[in-house]
PDB file of C-alpha atoms and ligand atoms in Angstrom:
ATOM      1  CA  MET A 153     115.254  71.919 107.815  1.00 89.00           C
ATOM      2  CA  PRO A 154     114.167  68.349 108.760  1.00 95.00           C
ATOM      3  CA  ARG A 155     115.248  65.618 106.370  1.00 97.00           C
ATOM      4  CA  LYS A 156     112.335  64.131 104.445  1.00 98.00           C
ATOM      5  CA  LEU A 157     112.018  60.369 104.180  1.00 98.00           C
ATOM      6  CA  ILE A 158     109.660  57.594 103.117  1.00 99.00           C
ATOM      7  CA  LEU A 159     109.820  54.332 105.115  1.00 99.00           C
ATOM      8  CA  ASP A 160     109.034  51.092 103.270  1.00 99.00           C
ATOM      9  CA  VAL A 161     108.092  48.656 106.103  1.00 98.00           C
ATOM     10  CA  ASP A 162     106.903  45.150 106.948  1.00 97.00           C
ATOM     11  CA  THR A 163     105.794  46.160 110.435  1.00 97.00           C
ATOM     12  CA  GLY A 164     107.182  44.079 112.657  1.00 94.00           C
ATOM     13  CA  THR A 165     108.582  45.035 115.948  1.00 97.00           C
ATOM     14  CA  ASP A 166     111.705  46.797 114.755  1.00 98.00           C
ATOM     15  CA  ASP A 167     109.926  48.451 111.921  1.00 98.00           C
ATOM     16  CA  ALA A 168     107.550  49.963 114.520  1.00 98.00           C
ATOM     17  CA  VAL A 169     110.535  51.493 116.386  1.00 98.00           C
ATOM     18  CA  ALA A 170     111.859  52.901 113.084  1.00 98.00           C
ATOM     19  CA  ILE A 171     108.476  54.406 112.284  1.00 98.00           C
ATOM     20  CA  MET A 172     108.206  56.084 115.730  1.00 98.00           C
ATOM     21  CA  LEU A 173     111.770  57.418 115.446  1.00 98.00           C
ATOM     22  CA  ALA A 174     111.139  58.906 112.009  1.00 98.00           C
ATOM     23  CA  ALA A 175     107.807  60.276 113.022  1.00 98.00           C
ATOM     24  CA  LEU A 176     109.028  61.923 116.257  1.00 97.00           C
ATOM     25  CA  HIS A 177     112.602  63.007 115.681  1.00 97.00           C
ATOM     26  CA  PRO A 178     112.706  66.818 115.168  1.00 97.00           C
ATOM     27  CA  GLU A 179     115.266  66.484 112.357  1.00 97.00           C
ATOM     28  CA  LEU A 180     113.230  64.015 110.349  1.00 98.00           C
ATOM     29  CA  GLU A 181     109.969  64.471 108.340  1.00 98.00           C
ATOM     30  CA  LEU A 182     108.242  61.180 107.698  1.00 98.00           C
ATOM     31  CA  VAL A 183     106.421  61.852 104.418  1.00 98.00           C
ATOM     32  CA  GLY A 184     104.649  58.503 104.375  1.00 98.00           C
ATOM     33  CA  CYS A 185     104.961  54.771 104.983  1.00 99.00           C
ATOM     34  CA  THR A 186     104.598  52.084 102.343  1.00 99.00           C
ATOM     35  CA  THR A 187     103.927  48.539 103.465  1.00 98.00           C
ATOM     36  CA  VAL A 188     105.028  45.225 101.989  1.00 97.00           C
ATOM     37  CA  ASN A 189     104.703  41.487 102.556  1.00 94.00           C
ATOM     38  CA  GLY A 190     107.482  40.356 104.842  1.00 93.00           C
ATOM     39  CA  ASN A 191     107.533  39.689 108.562  1.00 93.00           C
ATOM     40  CA  VAL A 192     103.763  39.254 108.486  1.00 92.00           C
ATOM     41  CA  PRO A 193     101.196  39.387 105.674  1.00 91.00           C
ATOM     42  CA  VAL A 194     100.954  42.837 104.123  1.00 95.00           C
ATOM     43  CA  GLU A 195      97.521  43.562 105.586  1.00 96.00           C
ATOM     44  CA  HIS A 196      98.900  43.038 109.061  1.00 95.00           C
ATOM     45  CA  CYS A 197     101.935  45.233 108.225  1.00 97.00           C
ATOM     46  CA  THR A 198      99.475  47.962 107.212  1.00 98.00           C
ATOM     47  CA  ASP A 199      97.271  47.585 110.325  1.00 98.00           C
ATOM     48  CA  ASN A 200     100.317  47.546 112.618  1.00 98.00           C
ATOM     49  CA  THR A 201     101.759  50.677 110.893  1.00 98.00           C
ATOM     50  CA  LEU A 202      98.417  52.524 111.306  1.00 98.00           C
ATOM     51  CA  ARG A 203      98.194  51.441 114.969  1.00 98.00           C
ATOM     52  CA  VAL A 204     101.672  52.640 115.761  1.00 98.00           C
ATOM     53  CA  LEU A 205     101.174  56.060 114.111  1.00 98.00           C
ATOM     54  CA  ASP A 206      97.867  56.516 115.855  1.00 98.00           C
ATOM     55  CA  HIS A 207      99.380  55.446 119.188  1.00 98.00           C
ATOM     56  CA  ILE A 208     101.990  58.182 119.037  1.00 97.00           C
ATOM     57  CA  GLY A 209      99.599  60.882 117.742  1.00 97.00           C
ATOM     58  CA  ARG A 210     100.889  60.917 114.210  1.00 98.00           C
ATOM     59  CA  GLY A 211      97.836  59.617 112.397  1.00 98.00           C
ATOM     60  CA  ASP A 212      98.397  62.476 109.919  1.00 98.00           C
ATOM     61  CA  ILE A 213     101.231  60.454 108.286  1.00 98.00           C
ATOM     62  CA  PRO A 214      99.711  58.456 105.339  1.00 98.00           C
ATOM     63  CA  VAL A 215     100.110  54.753 104.908  1.00 99.00           C
ATOM     64  CA  PHE A 216     100.073  53.148 101.424  1.00 99.00           C
ATOM     65  CA  GLU A 217      99.770  49.307 101.105  1.00 98.00           C
ATOM     66  CA  GLY A 218     102.087  47.589  98.659  1.00 98.00           C
ATOM     67  CA  LEU A 219     102.896  44.066  97.286  1.00 96.00           C
ATOM     68  CA  ALA A 220     101.282  41.120  99.030  1.00 94.00           C
ATOM     69  CA  ARG A 221     103.953  38.707  97.692  1.00 92.00           C
ATOM     70  CA  PRO A 222     107.401  38.699  96.172  1.00 94.00           C
ATOM     71  CA  LEU A 223     108.044  39.634  92.508  1.00 94.00           C
ATOM     72  CA  VAL A 224     108.824  36.092  91.400  1.00 92.00           C
ATOM     73  CA  ARG A 225     108.661  33.456  94.121  1.00 87.00           C
ATOM     74  CA  PRO A 226     105.046  32.885  95.272  1.00 76.00           C
ATOM     75  CA  ASP A 227     106.149  30.634  98.112  1.00 71.00           C
ATOM     76  CA  PHE A 228     108.547  33.148  99.884  1.00 67.00           C
ATOM     77  CA  PRO A 229     108.531  33.915 102.760  1.00 58.00           C
ATOM     78  CA  LEU A 230     105.731  31.635 103.765  1.00 57.00           C
ATOM     79  CA  PRO A 231     108.153  28.865 104.757  1.00 51.00           C
ATOM     80  CA  ARG A 232     109.555  31.284 107.333  1.00 53.00           C
ATOM     81  CA  ARG A 233     106.164  32.083 108.797  1.00 54.00           C
ATOM     82  CA  GLU A 234     105.164  28.441 108.643  1.00 54.00           C
ATOM     83  CA  ARG A 235     108.327  27.614 110.602  1.00 52.00           C
ATOM     84  CA  ASP A 236     107.033  30.346 112.889  1.00 54.00           C
ATOM     85  CA  LEU A 237     110.423  32.028 112.827  1.00 56.00           C
ATOM     86  CA  SER A 238     108.797  35.376 112.004  1.00 57.00           C
ATOM     87  CA  GLY A 239     106.116  34.960 114.637  1.00 63.00           C
ATOM     88  CA  ARG A 240     108.737  34.725 117.401  1.00 75.00           C
ATOM     89  CA  TYR A 241     110.107  38.183 116.648  1.00 78.00           C
ATOM     90  CA  HIS A 242     106.997  39.741 115.030  1.00 82.00           C
ATOM     91  CA  PRO A 243     103.482  38.961 116.265  1.00 84.00           C
ATOM     92  CA  ASP A 244     100.844  39.351 113.520  1.00 87.00           C
ATOM     93  CA  THR A 245      99.366  42.184 115.593  1.00 91.00           C
ATOM     94  CA  LEU A 246     101.574  44.487 117.694  1.00 95.00           C
ATOM     95  CA  PRO A 247     100.610  45.181 121.302  1.00 93.00           C
ATOM     96  CA  VAL A 248      99.182  48.688 120.631  1.00 96.00           C
ATOM     97  CA  PRO A 249      95.486  49.536 120.515  1.00 97.00           C
ATOM     98  CA  PRO A 250      93.337  49.054 117.384  1.00 98.00           C
ATOM     99  CA  THR A 251      92.895  52.201 115.295  1.00 98.00           C
ATOM    100  CA  ALA A 252      90.111  53.763 113.176  1.00 98.00           C
ATOM    101  CA  LEU A 253      92.783  55.064 110.799  1.00 98.00           C
ATOM    102  CA  ARG A 254      92.680  53.535 107.353  1.00 98.00           C
ATOM    103  CA  LYS A 255      95.315  53.053 104.542  1.00 98.00           C
ATOM    104  CA  GLN A 256      95.215  55.361 101.608  1.00 98.00           C
ATOM    105  CA  ALA A 257      93.321  54.372  98.479  1.00 98.00           C
ATOM    106  CA  THR A 258      96.510  54.833  96.420  1.00 98.00           C
ATOM    107  CA  GLY A 259      98.822  51.774  96.299  1.00 98.00           C
ATOM    108  CA  ALA A 260     102.363  51.928  97.580  1.00 98.00           C
ATOM    109  CA  VAL A 261     104.117  51.594  94.247  1.00 98.00           C
ATOM    110  CA  GLU A 262     101.941  54.301  92.641  1.00 98.00           C
ATOM    111  CA  PHE A 263     102.631  56.564  95.680  1.00 98.00           C
ATOM    112  CA  LEU A 264     106.387  56.030  95.378  1.00 99.00           C
ATOM    113  CA  ILE A 265     106.434  56.748  91.646  1.00 98.00           C
ATOM    114  CA  GLU A 266     104.144  59.793  91.877  1.00 98.00           C
ATOM    115  CA  THR A 267     105.938  61.237  94.899  1.00 98.00           C
ATOM    116  CA  TYR A 268     109.311  61.130  93.307  1.00 98.00           C
ATOM    117  CA  ARG A 269     107.970  62.336  89.919  1.00 98.00           C
ATOM    118  CA  THR A 270     106.605  65.506  91.549  1.00 98.00           C
ATOM    119  CA  ALA A 271     109.122  66.048  94.412  1.00 98.00           C
ATOM    120  CA  THR A 272     110.619  69.570  94.643  1.00 97.00           C
ATOM    121  CA  GLU A 273     112.827  68.653  97.668  1.00 97.00           C
ATOM    122  CA  GLU A 274     115.067  65.671  98.380  1.00 98.00           C
ATOM    123  CA  ILE A 275     113.215  62.729  99.978  1.00 98.00           C
ATOM    124  CA  ALA A 276     115.332  59.768 101.183  1.00 98.00           C
ATOM    125  CA  LEU A 277     113.873  56.308 100.510  1.00 99.00           C
ATOM    126  CA  VAL A 278     114.398  53.991 103.517  1.00 99.00           C
ATOM    127  CA  PRO A 279     113.326  50.422 102.777  1.00 99.00           C
ATOM    128  CA  VAL A 280     113.605  48.251 105.958  1.00 98.00           C
ATOM    129  CA  ALA A 281     111.720  45.233 104.459  1.00 98.00           C
ATOM    130  CA  PRO A 282     111.786  42.983 101.468  1.00 97.00           C
ATOM    131  CA  LEU A 283     112.442  45.133  98.391  1.00 98.00           C
ATOM    132  CA  SER A 284     109.353  44.154  96.312  1.00 97.00           C
ATOM    133  CA  ASN A 285     107.761  47.640  96.231  1.00 98.00           C
ATOM    134  CA  ILE A 286     111.000  49.300  95.245  1.00 98.00           C
ATOM    135  CA  ALA A 287     111.673  46.857  92.462  1.00 98.00           C
ATOM    136  CA  ALA A 288     108.089  47.158  91.228  1.00 98.00           C
ATOM    137  CA  ALA A 289     108.529  50.982  91.029  1.00 98.00           C
ATOM    138  CA  LEU A 290     111.722  50.463  89.064  1.00 98.00           C
ATOM    139  CA  ALA A 291     109.899  48.108  86.670  1.00 98.00           C
ATOM    140  CA  LEU A 292     106.930  50.445  86.212  1.00 98.00           C
ATOM    141  CA  ASP A 293     108.811  53.767  85.929  1.00 98.00           C
ATOM    142  CA  PRO A 294     112.291  53.699  84.199  1.00 95.00           C
ATOM    143  CA  ARG A 295     112.853  57.308  85.480  1.00 98.00           C
ATOM    144  CA  PHE A 296     112.302  56.248  89.150  1.00 98.00           C
ATOM    145  CA  VAL A 297     115.984  55.382  89.718  1.00 98.00           C
ATOM    146  CA  GLN A 298     117.127  58.894  88.611  1.00 98.00           C
ATOM    147  CA  ARG A 299     114.568  60.620  90.781  1.00 98.00           C
ATOM    148  CA  VAL A 300     115.447  59.013  94.132  1.00 98.00           C
ATOM    149  CA  PRO A 301     118.467  61.000  95.600  1.00 98.00           C
ATOM    150  CA  GLU A 302     119.284  58.499  98.365  1.00 98.00           C
ATOM    151  CA  VAL A 303     118.289  54.980  99.472  1.00 98.00           C
ATOM    152  CA  VAL A 304     119.111  53.641 102.939  1.00 98.00           C
ATOM    153  CA  ILE A 305     118.423  49.902 103.027  1.00 99.00           C
ATOM    154  CA  MET A 306     118.260  47.704 106.104  1.00 98.00           C
ATOM    155  CA  GLY A 307     119.141  44.296 104.824  1.00 98.00           C
ATOM    156  CA  GLY A 308     121.827  41.871 103.830  1.00 98.00           C
ATOM    157  CA  ALA A 309     124.832  40.536 105.658  1.00 98.00           C
ATOM    158  CA  HIS A 310     128.431  39.569 105.025  1.00 97.00           C
ATOM    159  CA  ALA A 311     129.580  37.458 107.956  1.00 94.00           C
ATOM    160  CA  LEU A 312     126.130  36.579 109.284  1.00 89.00           C
ATOM    161  CA  GLY A 313     122.819  35.157 108.179  1.00 92.00           C
ATOM    162  CA  ASN A 314     119.512  35.070 110.091  1.00 93.00           C
ATOM    163  CA  VAL A 315     116.946  33.345 107.932  1.00 89.00           C
ATOM    164  CA  THR A 316     119.473  30.881 106.428  1.00 91.00           C
ATOM    165  CA  PRO A 317     123.195  30.313 107.209  1.00 94.00           C
ATOM    166  CA  SER A 318     123.841  32.518 104.156  1.00 95.00           C
ATOM    167  CA  ALA A 319     121.201  35.185 103.958  1.00 95.00           C
ATOM    168  CA  GLU A 320     119.424  37.949 105.840  1.00 96.00           C
ATOM    169  CA  PHE A 321     115.610  37.976 105.831  1.00 94.00           C
ATOM    170  CA  ASN A 322     114.784  41.202 103.855  1.00 96.00           C
ATOM    171  CA  ILE A 323     116.949  40.266 100.955  1.00 97.00           C
ATOM    172  CA  TRP A 324     116.068  36.517 101.080  1.00 94.00           C
ATOM    173  CA  ALA A 325     112.330  37.205 101.161  1.00 93.00           C
ATOM    174  CA  ASP A 326     112.403  38.709  97.642  1.00 96.00           C
ATOM    175  CA  PRO A 327     115.868  38.021  96.109  1.00 96.00           C
ATOM    176  CA  GLU A 328     114.965  38.992  92.559  1.00 97.00           C
ATOM    177  CA  ALA A 329     113.642  42.348  93.785  1.00 98.00           C
ATOM    178  CA  ALA A 330     116.780  42.983  95.790  1.00 98.00           C
ATOM    179  CA  ALA A 331     119.010  42.052  92.854  1.00 98.00           C
ATOM    180  CA  MET A 332     117.074  44.657  90.754  1.00 98.00           C
ATOM    181  CA  VAL A 333     117.542  47.343  93.348  1.00 98.00           C
ATOM    182  CA  PHE A 334     121.286  46.886  93.852  1.00 98.00           C
ATOM    183  CA  ALA A 335     121.852  46.768  90.041  1.00 98.00           C
ATOM    184  CA  ALA A 336     119.587  49.650  89.166  1.00 98.00           C
ATOM    185  CA  GLY A 337     122.120  52.457  89.413  1.00 98.00           C
ATOM    186  CA  PHE A 338     120.715  54.608  92.316  1.00 98.00           C
ATOM    187  CA  ALA A 339     122.996  57.578  92.934  1.00 98.00           C
ATOM    188  CA  LYS A 340     123.480  56.820  96.606  1.00 98.00           C
ATOM    189  CA  ILE A 341     122.742  53.570  98.383  1.00 98.00           C
ATOM    190  CA  THR A 342     123.641  52.989 102.072  1.00 98.00           C
ATOM    191  CA  LEU A 343     123.288  49.378 103.156  1.00 98.00           C
ATOM    192  CA  VAL A 344     122.854  48.697 106.888  1.00 98.00           C
ATOM    193  CA  PRO A 345     123.348  44.925 107.126  1.00 98.00           C
ATOM    194  CA  LEU A 346     123.309  42.561 110.072  1.00 98.00           C
ATOM    195  CA  ASP A 347     127.071  43.056 110.528  1.00 98.00           C
ATOM    196  CA  ALA A 348     126.265  46.576 111.778  1.00 98.00           C
ATOM    197  CA  THR A 349     122.853  46.092 113.443  1.00 98.00           C
ATOM    198  CA  HIS A 350     124.189  43.311 115.682  1.00 98.00           C
ATOM    199  CA  ARG A 351     126.800  45.861 117.040  1.00 98.00           C
ATOM    200  CA  ALA A 352     124.072  48.235 118.113  1.00 98.00           C
ATOM    201  CA  LEU A 353     122.313  46.071 120.686  1.00 98.00           C
ATOM    202  CA  ILE A 354     119.500  47.414 122.924  1.00 98.00           C
ATOM    203  CA  THR A 355     119.267  45.818 126.324  1.00 98.00           C
ATOM    204  CA  ARG A 356     116.649  45.012 128.887  1.00 98.00           C
ATOM    205  CA  GLU A 357     118.044  47.884 131.005  1.00 98.00           C
ATOM    206  CA  HIS A 358     117.456  50.253 128.060  1.00 98.00           C
ATOM    207  CA  CYS A 359     113.794  49.004 127.942  1.00 98.00           C
ATOM    208  CA  THR A 360     113.386  49.753 131.636  1.00 98.00           C
ATOM    209  CA  GLU A 361     114.788  53.278 131.007  1.00 98.00           C
ATOM    210  CA  LEU A 362     112.422  53.703 128.031  1.00 98.00           C
ATOM    211  CA  ASP A 363     109.384  52.530 129.958  1.00 98.00           C
ATOM    212  CA  ALA A 364     110.205  54.987 132.731  1.00 98.00           C
ATOM    213  CA  LEU A 365     110.043  57.896 130.267  1.00 97.00           C
ATOM    214  CA  GLY A 366     106.337  57.368 130.324  1.00 97.00           C
ATOM    215  CA  THR A 367     105.537  58.695 126.819  1.00 98.00           C
ATOM    216  CA  PRO A 368     103.398  56.466 124.438  1.00 97.00           C
ATOM    217  CA  ALA A 369     106.381  56.043 122.092  1.00 98.00           C
ATOM    218  CA  ALA A 370     108.892  55.154 124.782  1.00 98.00           C
ATOM    219  CA  GLN A 371     106.577  52.655 126.436  1.00 98.00           C
ATOM    220  CA  ALA A 372     105.649  51.082 123.089  1.00 98.00           C
ATOM    221  CA  ALA A 373     109.320  50.866 122.144  1.00 98.00           C
ATOM    222  CA  ALA A 374     110.043  49.170 125.499  1.00 98.00           C
ATOM    223  CA  ALA A 375     107.309  46.649 124.735  1.00 97.00           C
ATOM    224  CA  PHE A 376     108.338  46.005 121.085  1.00 97.00           C
ATOM    225  CA  ILE A 377     112.067  45.701 121.979  1.00 98.00           C
ATOM    226  CA  GLY A 378     111.307  43.619 125.116  1.00 96.00           C
ATOM    227  CA  HIS A 379     109.429  41.130 122.871  1.00 94.00           C
ATOM    228  CA  ARG A 380     112.498  40.905 120.646  1.00 95.00           C
ATOM    229  CA  ILE A 381     114.813  40.346 123.643  1.00 96.00           C
ATOM    230  CA  VAL A 382     112.716  37.385 124.769  1.00 93.00           C
ATOM    231  CA  ALA A 383     112.873  35.842 121.270  1.00 91.00           C
ATOM    232  CA  HIS A 384     116.608  36.490 120.968  1.00 90.00           C
ATOM    233  CA  ASP A 385     117.312  34.986 124.386  1.00 91.00           C
ATOM    234  CA  GLU A 386     115.534  31.887 123.245  1.00 88.00           C
ATOM    235  CA  HIS A 387     116.636  31.546 119.601  1.00 86.00           C
ATOM    236  CA  GLN A 388     119.496  33.913 118.747  1.00 87.00           C
ATOM    237  CA  LYS A 389     121.496  34.836 121.942  1.00 89.00           C
ATOM    238  CA  GLN A 390     123.480  38.006 121.464  1.00 91.00           C
ATOM    239  CA  ALA A 391     126.980  38.941 122.653  1.00 90.00           C
ATOM    240  CA  VAL A 392     125.325  41.078 125.380  1.00 93.00           C
ATOM    241  CA  PRO A 393     122.955  39.060 127.523  1.00 93.00           C
ATOM    242  CA  HIS A 394     119.240  39.985 127.294  1.00 96.00           C
ATOM    243  CA  SER A 395     119.616  42.271 124.321  1.00 97.00           C
ATOM    244  CA  THR A 396     118.534  42.594 120.677  1.00 97.00           C
ATOM    245  CA  PRO A 397     119.390  44.427 117.492  1.00 98.00           C
ATOM    246  CA  VAL A 398     116.725  46.885 116.485  1.00 98.00           C
ATOM    247  CA  HIS A 399     117.744  46.600 112.808  1.00 98.00           C
ATOM    248  CA  ASP A 400     115.249  49.003 111.158  1.00 98.00           C
ATOM    249  CA  ALA A 401     115.556  51.734 113.683  1.00 98.00           C
ATOM    250  CA  LEU A 402     119.342  51.887 113.260  1.00 98.00           C
ATOM    251  CA  ALA A 403     118.872  52.314 109.517  1.00 98.00           C
ATOM    252  CA  ALA A 404     116.400  55.151 110.036  1.00 98.00           C
ATOM    253  CA  GLY A 405     118.586  56.652 112.784  1.00 98.00           C
ATOM    254  CA  SER A 406     121.631  56.737 110.510  1.00 98.00           C
ATOM    255  CA  LEU A 407     119.818  59.210 108.364  1.00 97.00           C
ATOM    256  CA  VAL A 408     119.731  61.832 111.154  1.00 95.00           C
ATOM    257  CA  ALA A 409     123.040  60.701 112.783  1.00 97.00           C
ATOM    258  CA  PRO A 410     125.341  59.332 110.051  1.00 97.00           C
ATOM    259  CA  SER A 411     128.062  58.792 112.699  1.00 97.00           C
ATOM    260  CA  LEU A 412     126.080  55.917 114.160  1.00 98.00           C
ATOM    261  CA  ILE A 413     127.398  53.650 111.458  1.00 98.00           C
ATOM    262  CA  THR A 414     130.859  53.099 109.943  1.00 98.00           C
ATOM    263  CA  THR A 415     130.756  52.267 106.203  1.00 98.00           C
ATOM    264  CA  ARG A 416     132.976  51.062 103.430  1.00 98.00           C
ATOM    265  CA  ARG A 417     132.358  51.759  99.710  1.00 98.00           C
ATOM    266  CA  LEU A 418     131.961  48.414  98.122  1.00 98.00           C
ATOM    267  CA  HIS A 419     130.145  46.490  95.331  1.00 98.00           C
ATOM    268  CA  VAL A 420     127.120  44.560  96.398  1.00 98.00           C
ATOM    269  CA  ALA A 421     125.055  42.061  94.345  1.00 98.00           C
ATOM    270  CA  VAL A 422     122.380  39.552  95.303  1.00 98.00           C
ATOM    271  CA  GLU A 423     122.479  35.785  94.696  1.00 98.00           C
ATOM    272  CA  THR A 424     119.212  34.622  93.131  1.00 96.00           C
ATOM    273  CA  ALA A 425     120.139  31.082  91.930  1.00 94.00           C
ATOM    274  CA  GLY A 426     122.193  29.270  94.568  1.00 93.00           C
ATOM    275  CA  VAL A 427     120.445  26.450  96.433  1.00 91.00           C
ATOM    276  CA  LEU A 428     122.329  27.205  99.633  1.00 94.00           C
ATOM    277  CA  THR A 429     122.944  30.856  98.984  1.00 96.00           C
ATOM    278  CA  VAL A 430     119.717  32.380  97.496  1.00 94.00           C
ATOM    279  CA  GLY A 431     119.196  35.838  98.971  1.00 96.00           C
ATOM    280  CA  ARG A 432     122.769  36.368  99.957  1.00 98.00           C
ATOM    281  CA  THR A 433     124.258  39.859  99.535  1.00 98.00           C
ATOM    282  CA  VAL A 434     127.602  39.209  97.859  1.00 98.00           C
ATOM    283  CA  ILE A 435     129.763  42.040  99.193  1.00 98.00           C
ATOM    284  CA  ASP A 436     133.037  42.466  97.339  1.00 98.00           C
ATOM    285  CA  THR A 437     135.147  43.368 100.391  1.00 97.00           C
ATOM    286  CA  HIS A 438     138.451  42.740  98.574  1.00 95.00           C
ATOM    287  CA  PHE A 439     137.564  44.201  95.194  1.00 93.00           C
ATOM    288  CA  ARG A 440     137.816  40.885  93.374  1.00 94.00           C
ATOM    289  CA  GLY A 441     134.937  41.508  90.992  1.00 94.00           C
ATOM    290  CA  ARG A 442     134.879  43.588  87.859  1.00 87.00           C
ATOM    291  CA  HIS A 443     132.253  45.960  89.142  1.00 94.00           C
ATOM    292  CA  ALA A 444     132.726  49.466  90.569  1.00 96.00           C
ATOM    293  CA  PRO A 445     131.397  49.855  94.110  1.00 98.00           C
ATOM    294  CA  ASN A 446     127.674  50.682  94.154  1.00 98.00           C
ATOM    295  CA  CYS A 447     126.955  51.361  97.798  1.00 97.00           C
ATOM    296  CA  ASP A 448     128.280  52.360 101.187  1.00 98.00           C
ATOM    297  CA  VAL A 449     128.095  49.288 103.456  1.00 98.00           C
ATOM    298  CA  ALA A 450     128.017  49.596 107.269  1.00 98.00           C
ATOM    299  CA  PHE A 451     130.137  47.118 109.164  1.00 98.00           C
ATOM    300  CA  ASP A 452     130.084  48.786 112.536  1.00 98.00           C
ATOM    301  CA  ALA A 453     127.670  50.829 114.668  1.00 98.00           C
ATOM    302  CA  ASP A 454     127.748  53.015 117.774  1.00 98.00           C
ATOM    303  CA  ALA A 455     125.549  51.127 120.306  1.00 98.00           C
ATOM    304  CA  ALA A 456     125.637  53.812 122.988  1.00 98.00           C
ATOM    305  CA  GLY A 457     124.893  56.536 120.479  1.00 98.00           C
ATOM    306  CA  PHE A 458     121.990  54.526 119.057  1.00 98.00           C
ATOM    307  CA  ALA A 459     120.436  53.943 122.506  1.00 98.00           C
ATOM    308  CA  ALA A 460     120.818  57.689 123.330  1.00 98.00           C
ATOM    309  CA  LEU A 461     119.138  58.661 120.065  1.00 98.00           C
ATOM    310  CA  LEU A 462     116.168  56.472 120.840  1.00 98.00           C
ATOM    311  CA  MET A 463     115.918  57.883 124.460  1.00 98.00           C
ATOM    312  CA  ARG A 464     116.012  61.437 123.217  1.00 97.00           C
ATOM    313  CA  ALA A 465     113.479  60.932 120.435  1.00 97.00           C
ATOM    314  CA  PHE A 466     110.964  59.024 122.569  1.00 98.00           C
ATOM    315  CA  ALA A 467     111.211  61.278 125.654  1.00 96.00           C
ATOM    316  CA  ALA A 468     109.272  63.930 123.791  1.00 84.00           C
ATOM    317  CA  LYS A 469     105.512  63.729 123.256  1.00 69.00           C
ATOM    318  CA  ALA A 470     104.276  64.138 119.609  1.00 60.00           C
TER     319      ALA A 470
HETATM  320  C1  LIG B  71     115.081  42.366 109.081  1.00 54.67           C
HETATM  321  O1  LIG B  71     114.104  41.284 109.043  1.00 54.67           O
HETATM  322  C2  LIG B  71     112.952  41.606 109.723  1.00 54.67           C
HETATM  323  O2  LIG B  71     112.597  40.562 110.596  1.00 54.67           O
HETATM  324  C3  LIG B  71     113.179  42.880 110.503  1.00 54.67           C
HETATM  325  O3  LIG B  71     112.049  43.672 110.483  1.00 54.67           O
HETATM  326  C4  LIG B  71     114.300  43.572 109.800  1.00 54.67           C
HETATM  327  O4  LIG B  71     113.838  44.430 108.741  1.00 54.67           O
HETATM  328  C5  LIG B  71     116.299  41.902 109.843  1.00 54.67           C
HETATM  329  O5  LIG B  71     116.781  40.772 109.235  1.00 54.67           O
HETATM  330 CA1  LIG B  72     111.505  45.156 108.667  1.00 54.67          CA
END
């Protein structure tokens, strides 16, 4: 039986690869996508998500639009967009054709609450974006946390930062929401931070291989990842020349191939007050805190296995 999942996205180039992987992999069933303010304004996230699903022939997967801004900080992450950091990795509109598909009338938070209230089978929740929608669901429905069997979060970092020296973008963009999610008491949280995603680099040669597959998904993935490689070569050179992490797709892929990541069970909390450290995932790697571990944190990833997973998934037509 395919594993059911909901992707919470701020589509973006790597979100788009995660969406295509979840929509096309035979062992996954993408129940729906919820969108949130992040890489680009939420209306662009929604439009990009609809375009990508239509492009791969999966316009049947519903898209629900969520929060247009963080829970508490009205100015996040505008400074990032104003600094054009986001634009370098995530154009407002992805290079796939426009679509006649439209978002659902139901909002993302209502969809999340109702779906888990009525679910008869396990559905993994995979947020690969700022956690505003998830925190809003927690605030609106106290039973939500008990109803979600598993959360796989792309976000956070221990030894790295990408939006500040101390923080990763998804957590930084709505730190209060992230703090709520890690403290909520979910039964099973897997965190896929930058420490893991930067060990699963996809190269320009992989993009050439993807493009040669000739399917809409493979060629779109080659374009999205190729865009990221140009940005990384210019602003964040990787250990492997002409390569990029595809953060969100690794998180989604770990659901169908858990061996892609190597995890440690640790306590994670989120800094919301520090001037230099706001949005930092404080990962208690040496058990110095008083808190029991609350999630499985990935510190390593299988780059070859990840590339092979993408090739296999995108070789097939929808
Ligand atoms: C995360 O930030 C976004 O730019 C990506 O989509 C990913 O979810 C990586 O820090
Ligand atoms: Ca994302």
